[in-house]
Coordinates of C-alpha atoms and ligand atoms in Angstrom, one line a residue:
M1 CA 62.5 68.3 136.9
T2 CA 63.9 70.3 140.7
P3 CA 62.3 73.4 140.9
P4 CA 64.9 76.4 141.7
S5 CA 65.8 76.3 145.2
R6 CA 64.1 79.4 147.4
L7 CA 68.0 80.4 148.3
H8 CA 68.7 80.7 144.7
L9 CA 65.7 82.5 144.0
R10 CA 66.5 84.9 146.6
H11 CA 70.0 84.7 145.8
R12 CA 68.7 86.1 142.0
T13 CA 66.5 88.5 142.7
A14 CA 69.3 90.3 144.8
V15 CA 71.6 90.6 142.0
L16 CA 69.0 91.6 140.0
A17 CA 68.5 95.0 142.4
T18 CA 72.2 95.6 142.5
L19 CA 73.1 95.8 138.7
P20 CA 72.2 98.8 136.7
V21 CA 72.4 97.2 133.7
A22 CA 70.0 94.4 135.2
L23 CA 67.7 96.9 136.0
A24 CA 67.4 98.4 132.9
T25 CA 66.7 95.5 131.4
L26 CA 63.8 95.2 134.4
V27 CA 62.3 98.1 133.4
G28 CA 62.3 97.8 129.9
A29 CA 60.8 94.7 129.9
A30 CA 58.0 96.4 132.6
G31 CA 57.3 99.5 130.4
A32 CA 56.9 99.8 126.7
T33 CA 60.4 100.3 125.6
V34 CA 63.0 97.4 124.6
P35 CA 65.2 96.8 127.3
G36 CA 68.8 97.4 126.3
K37 CA 72.2 98.5 128.4
A38 CA 75.0 101.0 127.8
G39 CA 77.6 100.9 124.9
A40 CA 81.2 100.1 126.4
S41 CA 83.5 102.9 126.3
G42 CA 86.3 101.6 124.4
A43 CA 86.7 98.9 121.8
G44 CA 88.4 96.5 124.1
D45 CA 91.6 97.4 123.1
P46 CA 94.3 97.2 126.5
Y47 CA 97.2 99.7 124.7
F48 CA 94.2 102.3 124.4
P49 CA 91.0 101.2 126.2
L50 CA 89.0 104.1 126.2
S51 CA 89.8 104.2 122.0
G52 CA 86.3 102.7 120.1
N53 CA 83.4 102.3 121.4
G54 CA 80.7 99.0 121.6
G55 CA 77.2 98.1 120.6
Y56 CA 77.6 99.5 117.1
H57 CA 79.0 100.0 113.5
V58 CA 79.4 103.4 112.0
R59 CA 79.0 102.7 108.1
H60 CA 79.5 106.3 107.1
Y61 CA 80.7 109.5 108.0
D62 CA 79.3 112.7 106.8
L63 CA 81.9 115.2 108.0
T64 CA 81.1 119.0 107.5
L65 CA 83.9 121.3 108.7
R66 CA 85.1 124.8 108.8
Y67 CA 88.3 126.4 109.8
D68 CA 89.5 129.2 110.3
T69 CA 93.0 129.5 109.8
S70 CA 94.1 132.7 111.6
D71 CA 91.9 132.4 114.8
R72 CA 92.1 128.4 114.5
H73 CA 88.7 127.3 115.0
L74 CA 87.1 124.5 113.9
D75 CA 83.0 124.3 113.2
G76 CA 81.7 121.1 112.9
R77 CA 78.7 119.1 112.2
A78 CA 79.3 115.3 112.1
A79 CA 76.6 112.6 111.0
L80 CA 77.0 109.4 111.7
S81 CA 75.0 106.7 110.1
A82 CA 76.0 103.7 112.1
R83 CA 74.2 100.1 112.6
A84 CA 73.0 99.0 116.6
T85 CA 74.9 95.8 117.2
E86 CA 73.5 94.8 121.1
N87 CA 70.0 97.0 122.0
L88 CA 71.4 100.4 123.4
S89 CA 70.0 102.5 126.2
R90 CA 72.8 104.5 125.7
F91 CA 76.5 104.2 123.8
D92 CA 79.9 106.8 123.9
L93 CA 81.9 108.6 120.6
D94 CA 85.4 109.1 121.4
L95 CA 85.8 113.2 121.3
K96 CA 88.3 115.3 122.9
G97 CA 88.1 118.7 123.7
L98 CA 85.8 121.1 121.2
K99 CA 82.5 122.0 122.8
V100 CA 79.7 120.1 121.7
T101 CA 75.9 122.2 121.6
R102 CA 73.4 119.7 119.9
V103 CA 73.4 116.0 119.6
T104 CA 69.9 114.1 117.7
V105 CA 69.3 110.5 116.7
D106 CA 67.4 110.1 114.1
G107 CA 66.2 113.4 114.1
A108 CA 65.2 114.0 118.0
P109 CA 67.2 115.9 119.8
A110 CA 69.6 113.3 122.4
A111 CA 70.5 113.6 126.2
F112 CA 74.3 113.9 125.7
R113 CA 77.6 114.2 128.7
R114 CA 81.0 114.1 128.5
D115 CA 83.5 112.2 130.2
G116 CA 87.2 112.7 129.7
Q117 CA 87.4 111.3 125.7
E118 CA 84.1 109.7 126.0
L119 CA 80.8 112.0 124.4
V120 CA 78.1 109.5 125.7
V121 CA 75.2 109.8 123.9
T122 CA 71.3 109.2 125.7
P123 CA 68.6 108.3 123.0
R124 CA 65.5 108.8 123.9
H125 CA 64.4 105.2 122.9
T126 CA 66.6 102.2 123.4
L127 CA 68.0 101.4 120.1
R128 CA 67.7 97.4 119.3
A129 CA 70.3 95.1 117.8
G130 CA 70.9 95.4 114.5
R131 CA 69.0 98.5 113.4
D132 CA 70.3 101.8 111.5
F133 CA 70.4 104.3 113.1
R134 CA 71.6 108.2 112.5
V135 CA 73.6 110.1 114.8
T136 CA 74.3 114.2 113.9
V137 CA 77.0 116.3 116.9
T138 CA 77.5 119.7 116.3
Y139 CA 80.6 121.2 118.1
A140 CA 82.9 124.1 117.3
G141 CA 86.6 124.8 119.4
T142 CA 89.5 125.3 118.8
P143 CA 91.2 121.8 118.4
K144 CA 94.2 120.2 119.9
P145 CA 96.4 117.5 119.4
V146 CA 96.8 114.9 121.9
T147 CA 100.0 113.5 123.2
D148 CA 100.7 109.4 122.5
P149 CA 102.6 107.9 125.3
D150 CA 105.9 107.9 122.8
G151 CA 105.5 111.7 123.5
S152 CA 104.2 112.3 119.6
A153 CA 101.6 114.9 118.9
D154 CA 98.9 113.1 117.2
G155 CA 95.3 114.8 116.0
W156 CA 94.7 118.2 114.7
I157 CA 98.1 120.2 114.8
P158 CA 98.4 123.5 113.7
T159 CA 101.0 124.5 111.1
D160 CA 101.9 128.3 110.0
D161 CA 99.7 128.3 107.5
G162 CA 96.9 125.5 108.4
A163 CA 96.8 122.4 110.2
F164 CA 98.7 119.1 109.9
V165 CA 95.8 116.2 110.6
A166 CA 97.4 112.7 111.5
G167 CA 95.0 110.6 113.6
E168 CA 97.7 107.2 114.4
P169 CA 96.8 105.9 117.0
Q170 CA 94.3 108.0 119.0
G171 CA 94.0 111.8 116.8
A172 CA 90.8 111.2 115.1
M173 CA 88.9 112.2 118.4
T174 CA 90.7 115.8 118.5
W175 CA 88.4 116.5 115.4
F176 CA 85.8 114.7 114.7
P177 CA 83.2 112.3 117.0
A178 CA 83.6 109.1 116.5
N179 CA 84.2 105.0 116.8
S180 CA 87.9 105.5 116.6
H181 CA 89.4 101.8 117.0
P182 CA 90.9 100.0 113.5
K183 CA 88.2 97.6 114.3
D184 CA 85.5 99.4 113.5
T185 CA 86.2 100.5 109.2
S186 CA 83.7 103.1 107.3
S187 CA 82.9 105.2 104.4
Y188 CA 83.5 109.5 104.5
D189 CA 82.2 112.2 103.1
I190 CA 84.4 114.8 104.2
S191 CA 83.8 118.6 103.3
V192 CA 86.0 121.1 104.6
T193 CA 85.8 125.1 104.2
V194 CA 88.6 127.4 104.1
P195 CA 89.9 130.7 103.6
Q196 CA 90.3 131.3 100.0
G197 CA 94.2 130.3 98.8
R198 CA 94.0 127.8 101.8
T199 CA 93.9 124.4 100.2
A200 CA 91.9 121.4 102.7
V201 CA 92.9 117.8 101.4
S202 CA 91.3 114.4 102.6
N203 CA 91.3 111.1 101.5
G204 CA 89.5 109.5 98.2
V205 CA 88.2 111.8 95.6
L206 CA 87.4 115.5 95.4
L207 CA 84.2 115.4 94.1
G208 CA 83.8 119.2 93.8
R209 CA 85.7 122.9 94.9
R210 CA 83.3 125.9 95.3
T211 CA 84.2 129.3 96.2
E212 CA 82.0 132.2 98.3
H213 CA 82.2 135.0 99.8
G214 CA 86.3 134.4 100.7
R215 CA 85.9 131.1 101.1
T216 CA 86.5 127.5 99.3
T217 CA 84.5 124.0 100.3
F218 CA 85.8 120.8 99.3
H219 CA 84.3 118.1 99.1
W220 CA 86.1 114.8 98.8
R221 CA 84.9 111.1 99.4
E222 CA 86.5 108.1 100.5
T223 CA 84.1 105.0 99.6
Q224 CA 86.0 102.1 100.9
P225 CA 85.9 100.9 104.3
M226 CA 88.8 103.3 106.3
A227 CA 89.6 103.5 110.2
A228 CA 89.3 106.5 111.5
Y229 CA 92.9 107.5 112.6
L230 CA 93.7 107.5 108.5
A231 CA 91.2 109.8 108.1
T232 CA 93.2 113.6 107.6
V233 CA 91.8 117.0 106.3
T234 CA 95.2 118.3 106.2
I235 CA 95.0 122.2 105.3
G236 CA 97.5 124.5 104.3
K237 CA 98.6 127.0 100.8
F238 CA 99.9 123.8 98.4
D239 CA 100.5 123.4 95.1
V240 CA 98.3 120.9 93.7
E241 CA 98.8 118.2 90.4
Q242 CA 96.7 116.2 89.2
Y243 CA 96.8 113.1 86.9
T244 CA 95.6 109.9 86.0
T245 CA 98.0 106.9 85.9
H246 CA 98.2 104.1 83.1
D247 CA 96.5 101.9 85.6
G248 CA 93.5 104.1 85.8
V249 CA 93.7 105.6 89.5
H250 CA 93.5 109.1 89.9
V251 CA 96.9 111.0 91.9
Y252 CA 96.3 114.1 93.9
N253 CA 99.0 115.4 94.5
A254 CA 98.9 118.6 96.7
V255 CA 102.8 120.3 98.0
D256 CA 104.0 122.7 100.3
P257 CA 105.7 124.8 98.1
R258 CA 108.6 125.3 100.6
E259 CA 109.3 121.5 100.0
A260 CA 108.5 121.2 95.8
S261 CA 112.0 121.3 94.6
A262 CA 112.9 118.5 97.2
A263 CA 109.7 116.4 96.7
A264 CA 109.2 117.0 93.2
P265 CA 112.2 113.9 92.3
V266 CA 110.3 111.6 94.5
L267 CA 106.5 112.3 93.8
K268 CA 107.2 111.9 89.9
K269 CA 108.0 108.0 90.8
L270 CA 104.5 107.8 92.5
P271 CA 103.2 105.9 89.5
S272 CA 106.1 103.6 89.5
V273 CA 106.1 102.7 93.0
L274 CA 102.3 102.2 92.7
S275 CA 102.5 99.9 90.1
W276 CA 106.0 97.9 91.3
E277 CA 104.1 97.2 94.6
S278 CA 101.0 96.5 92.7
K279 CA 103.2 93.6 91.0
L280 CA 104.1 91.9 94.8
F281 CA 101.3 92.9 96.5
G282 CA 98.0 92.6 94.4
P283 CA 96.1 95.3 92.9
Y284 CA 96.4 99.0 94.1
P285 CA 93.4 98.6 97.0
F286 CA 91.6 102.4 95.9
R287 CA 90.4 104.2 93.1
S288 CA 93.1 107.1 94.0
A289 CA 96.1 107.9 95.2
G290 CA 98.4 110.2 95.8
S291 CA 100.2 112.4 98.4
I292 CA 100.4 115.5 101.1
V293 CA 103.8 117.2 101.3
D294 CA 103.3 119.7 103.8
H295 CA 106.1 122.0 105.5
A296 CA 105.6 121.2 109.1
S297 CA 107.8 119.6 112.6
V298 CA 105.8 116.7 113.2
G299 CA 108.2 113.8 113.2
Y300 CA 106.3 111.4 111.0
A301 CA 104.4 110.3 108.1
L302 CA 101.0 109.0 108.1
E303 CA 99.5 106.6 105.6
T304 CA 96.6 108.3 105.5
Q305 CA 94.0 106.6 102.8
T306 CA 94.8 107.2 99.8
R307 CA 97.1 109.8 99.7
P308 CA 100.0 109.3 102.4
L309 CA 100.8 112.3 104.6
Y310 CA 104.7 114.0 105.0
D311 CA 105.7 116.6 107.3
S312 CA 108.0 117.6 104.9
A313 CA 109.2 116.5 101.3
P314 CA 109.7 112.7 101.5
D315 CA 112.7 110.1 100.3
I316 CA 112.0 107.1 98.0
G317 CA 111.9 104.7 100.9
T318 CA 109.4 106.9 103.0
L319 CA 106.9 107.1 100.0
V320 CA 107.3 103.2 99.0
H321 CA 106.7 102.7 102.8
E322 CA 103.6 104.6 103.5
N323 CA 102.0 103.4 99.6
A324 CA 102.7 99.6 101.1
H325 CA 100.6 100.5 103.9
Q326 CA 97.4 101.0 101.3
W327 CA 98.0 97.2 101.4
F328 CA 98.9 96.5 104.6
G329 CA 97.0 98.6 107.4
D330 CA 94.8 100.7 105.2
S331 CA 92.7 98.0 103.1
V332 CA 93.6 95.3 105.6
A333 CA 93.1 96.7 108.6
L334 CA 94.3 95.8 112.2
T335 CA 92.1 94.4 115.0
A336 CA 94.1 95.4 117.8
W337 CA 97.3 97.7 118.5
K338 CA 98.8 94.4 119.7
D339 CA 99.4 93.6 115.7
I340 CA 101.0 96.9 114.5
W341 CA 103.9 94.4 113.0
L342 CA 101.4 93.8 110.8
N343 CA 101.5 97.5 109.3
E344 CA 104.6 98.2 110.2
G345 CA 107.0 95.4 109.6
F346 CA 105.5 94.8 106.0
A347 CA 105.9 98.6 104.5
T348 CA 109.3 98.5 106.6
Y349 CA 110.0 95.3 104.3
A350 CA 108.6 96.8 101.2
E351 CA 111.5 99.5 102.0
W352 CA 113.4 96.5 101.8
L353 CA 112.0 94.8 98.5
Y354 CA 112.3 98.0 96.8
T355 CA 116.0 99.0 97.4
E356 CA 116.7 94.9 96.4
Q357 CA 115.1 95.6 93.3
H358 CA 116.3 98.9 92.0
G359 CA 119.7 98.2 92.7
G360 CA 120.7 98.3 96.3
D361 CA 121.5 95.9 99.2
S362 CA 120.1 92.8 99.3
A363 CA 117.1 91.9 101.7
Q364 CA 119.7 89.4 102.8
K365 CA 121.8 92.4 103.4
T366 CA 119.6 94.3 105.1
F367 CA 119.0 91.9 107.6
D368 CA 122.4 91.0 108.8
A369 CA 123.5 94.5 108.9
L370 CA 120.6 94.4 111.8
Y371 CA 121.3 91.1 112.9
A372 CA 125.2 91.6 113.9
R373 CA 123.6 94.4 116.5
P374 CA 124.4 93.2 120.2
A375 CA 122.3 91.1 122.5
G376 CA 121.9 94.8 124.1
D377 CA 120.5 96.7 120.8
H378 CA 117.4 98.6 121.1
L379 CA 116.3 95.9 118.5
W380 CA 116.0 93.5 121.2
A381 CA 114.1 95.5 123.9
F382 CA 110.7 93.5 123.1
P383 CA 109.3 91.2 120.4
P384 CA 107.6 92.9 117.9
G385 CA 104.1 90.7 117.9
D386 CA 103.8 91.0 121.5
P387 CA 105.2 95.2 122.3
G388 CA 103.7 95.7 125.4
S389 CA 102.2 98.9 125.7
G390 CA 100.8 101.7 123.5
G391 CA 104.1 103.4 124.0
N392 CA 105.9 100.6 121.6
I393 CA 103.8 100.1 118.3
F394 CA 106.2 102.9 116.5
D395 CA 109.2 101.9 118.0
T396 CA 112.4 99.8 116.1
P397 CA 111.7 96.6 117.0
V398 CA 107.8 96.8 115.4
Y399 CA 109.6 98.1 112.1
A400 CA 112.6 96.3 111.8
R401 CA 112.7 93.4 113.3
G402 CA 109.2 92.7 112.1
A403 CA 110.6 92.8 108.8
M404 CA 113.1 90.8 110.0
T405 CA 110.5 88.0 111.0
L406 CA 109.1 88.5 107.0
H407 CA 112.2 87.5 105.7
E408 CA 112.8 84.5 107.9
L409 CA 109.6 83.9 106.2
R410 CA 111.0 84.5 103.0
K411 CA 113.6 82.4 103.3
A412 CA 111.3 79.0 104.6
A413 CA 108.8 79.6 102.3
G414 CA 110.9 80.2 99.2
D415 CA 109.8 83.6 97.1
R416 CA 107.5 82.0 94.6
D417 CA 105.6 81.0 98.0
F418 CA 106.2 84.3 99.6
F419 CA 104.9 86.5 97.4
R420 CA 102.1 83.8 97.0
I421 CA 101.5 84.5 100.9
L422 CA 101.9 88.5 100.5
R423 CA 98.7 88.4 97.4
A424 CA 96.4 86.2 99.0
W425 CA 96.6 88.0 102.0
T426 CA 95.9 91.2 100.6
A427 CA 93.4 89.9 98.3
G428 CA 92.1 87.4 101.3
H429 CA 91.3 90.5 103.4
R430 CA 90.9 93.6 101.1
G431 CA 88.5 95.8 102.7
G432 CA 88.7 93.8 105.4
H433 CA 90.8 92.7 108.9
G434 CA 93.5 90.6 109.6
T435 CA 95.1 89.0 112.8
T436 CA 98.7 88.0 113.5
A437 CA 97.4 84.3 113.7
Q438 CA 95.3 84.5 110.2
F439 CA 98.6 85.7 109.0
E440 CA 100.2 82.6 110.5
A441 CA 98.0 80.0 109.1
L442 CA 97.2 81.7 105.6
A443 CA 101.8 81.0 105.2
E444 CA 101.0 77.5 106.9
R445 CA 99.1 76.6 104.5
I446 CA 100.3 78.3 101.0
S447 CA 103.9 77.2 102.2
G448 CA 102.3 73.6 103.3
K449 CA 105.4 74.1 106.2
R450 CA 104.8 74.3 109.9
L451 CA 105.6 78.0 111.1
D452 CA 105.0 77.7 114.3
G453 CA 108.3 78.2 115.6
L454 CA 109.5 80.9 112.9
F455 CA 106.9 82.7 113.6
H456 CA 106.9 82.5 117.8
T457 CA 111.3 83.4 117.8
W458 CA 110.6 86.0 115.9
L459 CA 107.6 87.4 116.6
F460 CA 107.4 86.3 120.5
T461 CA 110.1 85.7 121.9
K462 CA 111.6 88.2 124.4
G463 CA 115.6 89.0 123.6
K464 CA 117.6 88.5 120.2
P465 CA 116.5 85.2 118.6
N466 CA 118.7 82.4 117.0
S467 CA 118.4 82.9 113.2
A468 CA 117.2 80.0 111.1
Ligands
LIG501 N1 102.4 104.6 110.7 C1 103.6 105.5 110.8 C2 104.9 105.3 109.5 O1 104.4 105.1 108.6 C3 103.5 106.0 111.7 C4 102.7 106.8 112.7 C5 103.2 107.4 113.9 N2 102.2 108.4 115.3 C6 102.8 108.5 116.1 N3 101.8 108.8 116.8 N4 104.2 108.0 116.6 O2 105.0 104.6 110.4
ZN502 ZN1 104.3 102.6 108.6

């Protein structure tokens, strides 16, 4: 056995002394405390490098919020039940704006500092990998939306009677401290206190509402894993309607009265849309459903989990789209924003299918009309499987060419296998995550065909593809 050379030893010592990470390890090893290092400030997503964090998983969020609709002040307390996935000497949460007054870890006050959208928390002791811990953050202030790379507003968006709260892709951090990347999904308890007469609508089931001293508290619970961007607490003056469908799904609709007459005929179709989607995509993945129809000029709708959020009365296509996301995007979550076509391409194809099966154009006809667009059209600006930046993730190529990809798959696999693939996808990844590579592999397995050429052409090739 050859002893290590002196040079090699010296070199190693020098490296240890200069790296803070290694230094922490040395100190930890020498002292009573376990060696630990800082959790990463991001989840490793190149489109949004600071979204999410490394070193832990949040199992459950318990949010207690109070919002004053007249001065737009938010008081918040977030209690996170988390599990360390590394030995952590410190870790980050995502939180933008707002003032943090206190942070505890397992009941003991923890040191914290702000660094842009990162709330950096240093517990008294290193958190060992595999250990469960509880963080509380007390905060307050006037939440403001963030502007996304595509110019849209995202997060807590004040309205004339409350707030429109949508978090895709990065707005969750505007109203609660989070591990804000779809890689990390969690259950939620959300309790919101608002002035009496306003309604606060969130995800999952309404466990209770209580009015005291001119304020009403709404307590919501979502037990199924949910990405932070899918959480909402939209506040306003809403008409509320509740019922249970034949399939036992509890529906809660909240509608701004200014949108009520336009929304009514579309919302009436929700149970039939959900049961139609269940036949195609597999059982509805949640116990509750519904709609939040606000009156705000935000410019988009969002598939907030169990209960999509609309900035005005939706048309039937939008209702079909946002509810299709409950299977594609919500119950089966992304691991990277690059794979966004798994959400938007699928929800868009659901619209085409709905039209086809409800007396409108066939999906083939919709495909043909798009395919007729010239090579210089924006539809072909970038490939949907590799949009290239966070500014492109909600652009036409992701939605329309993503749906065209599914149509090509349907033609290659045949209808029977195509719908088998969709149902195997939602069943196999329910409550979890999925990647483009996994979808391709599943499609090949079920169809028994080689599909690498098809996926490569439609998802990853620049410019207008040659149709099969
Ligand atoms: N996922 C939404 C949809 O149903 C779009 C969200 C757009 N968000 C944004 N910040 N531009 O298509
Ligand atoms: Zn969508």
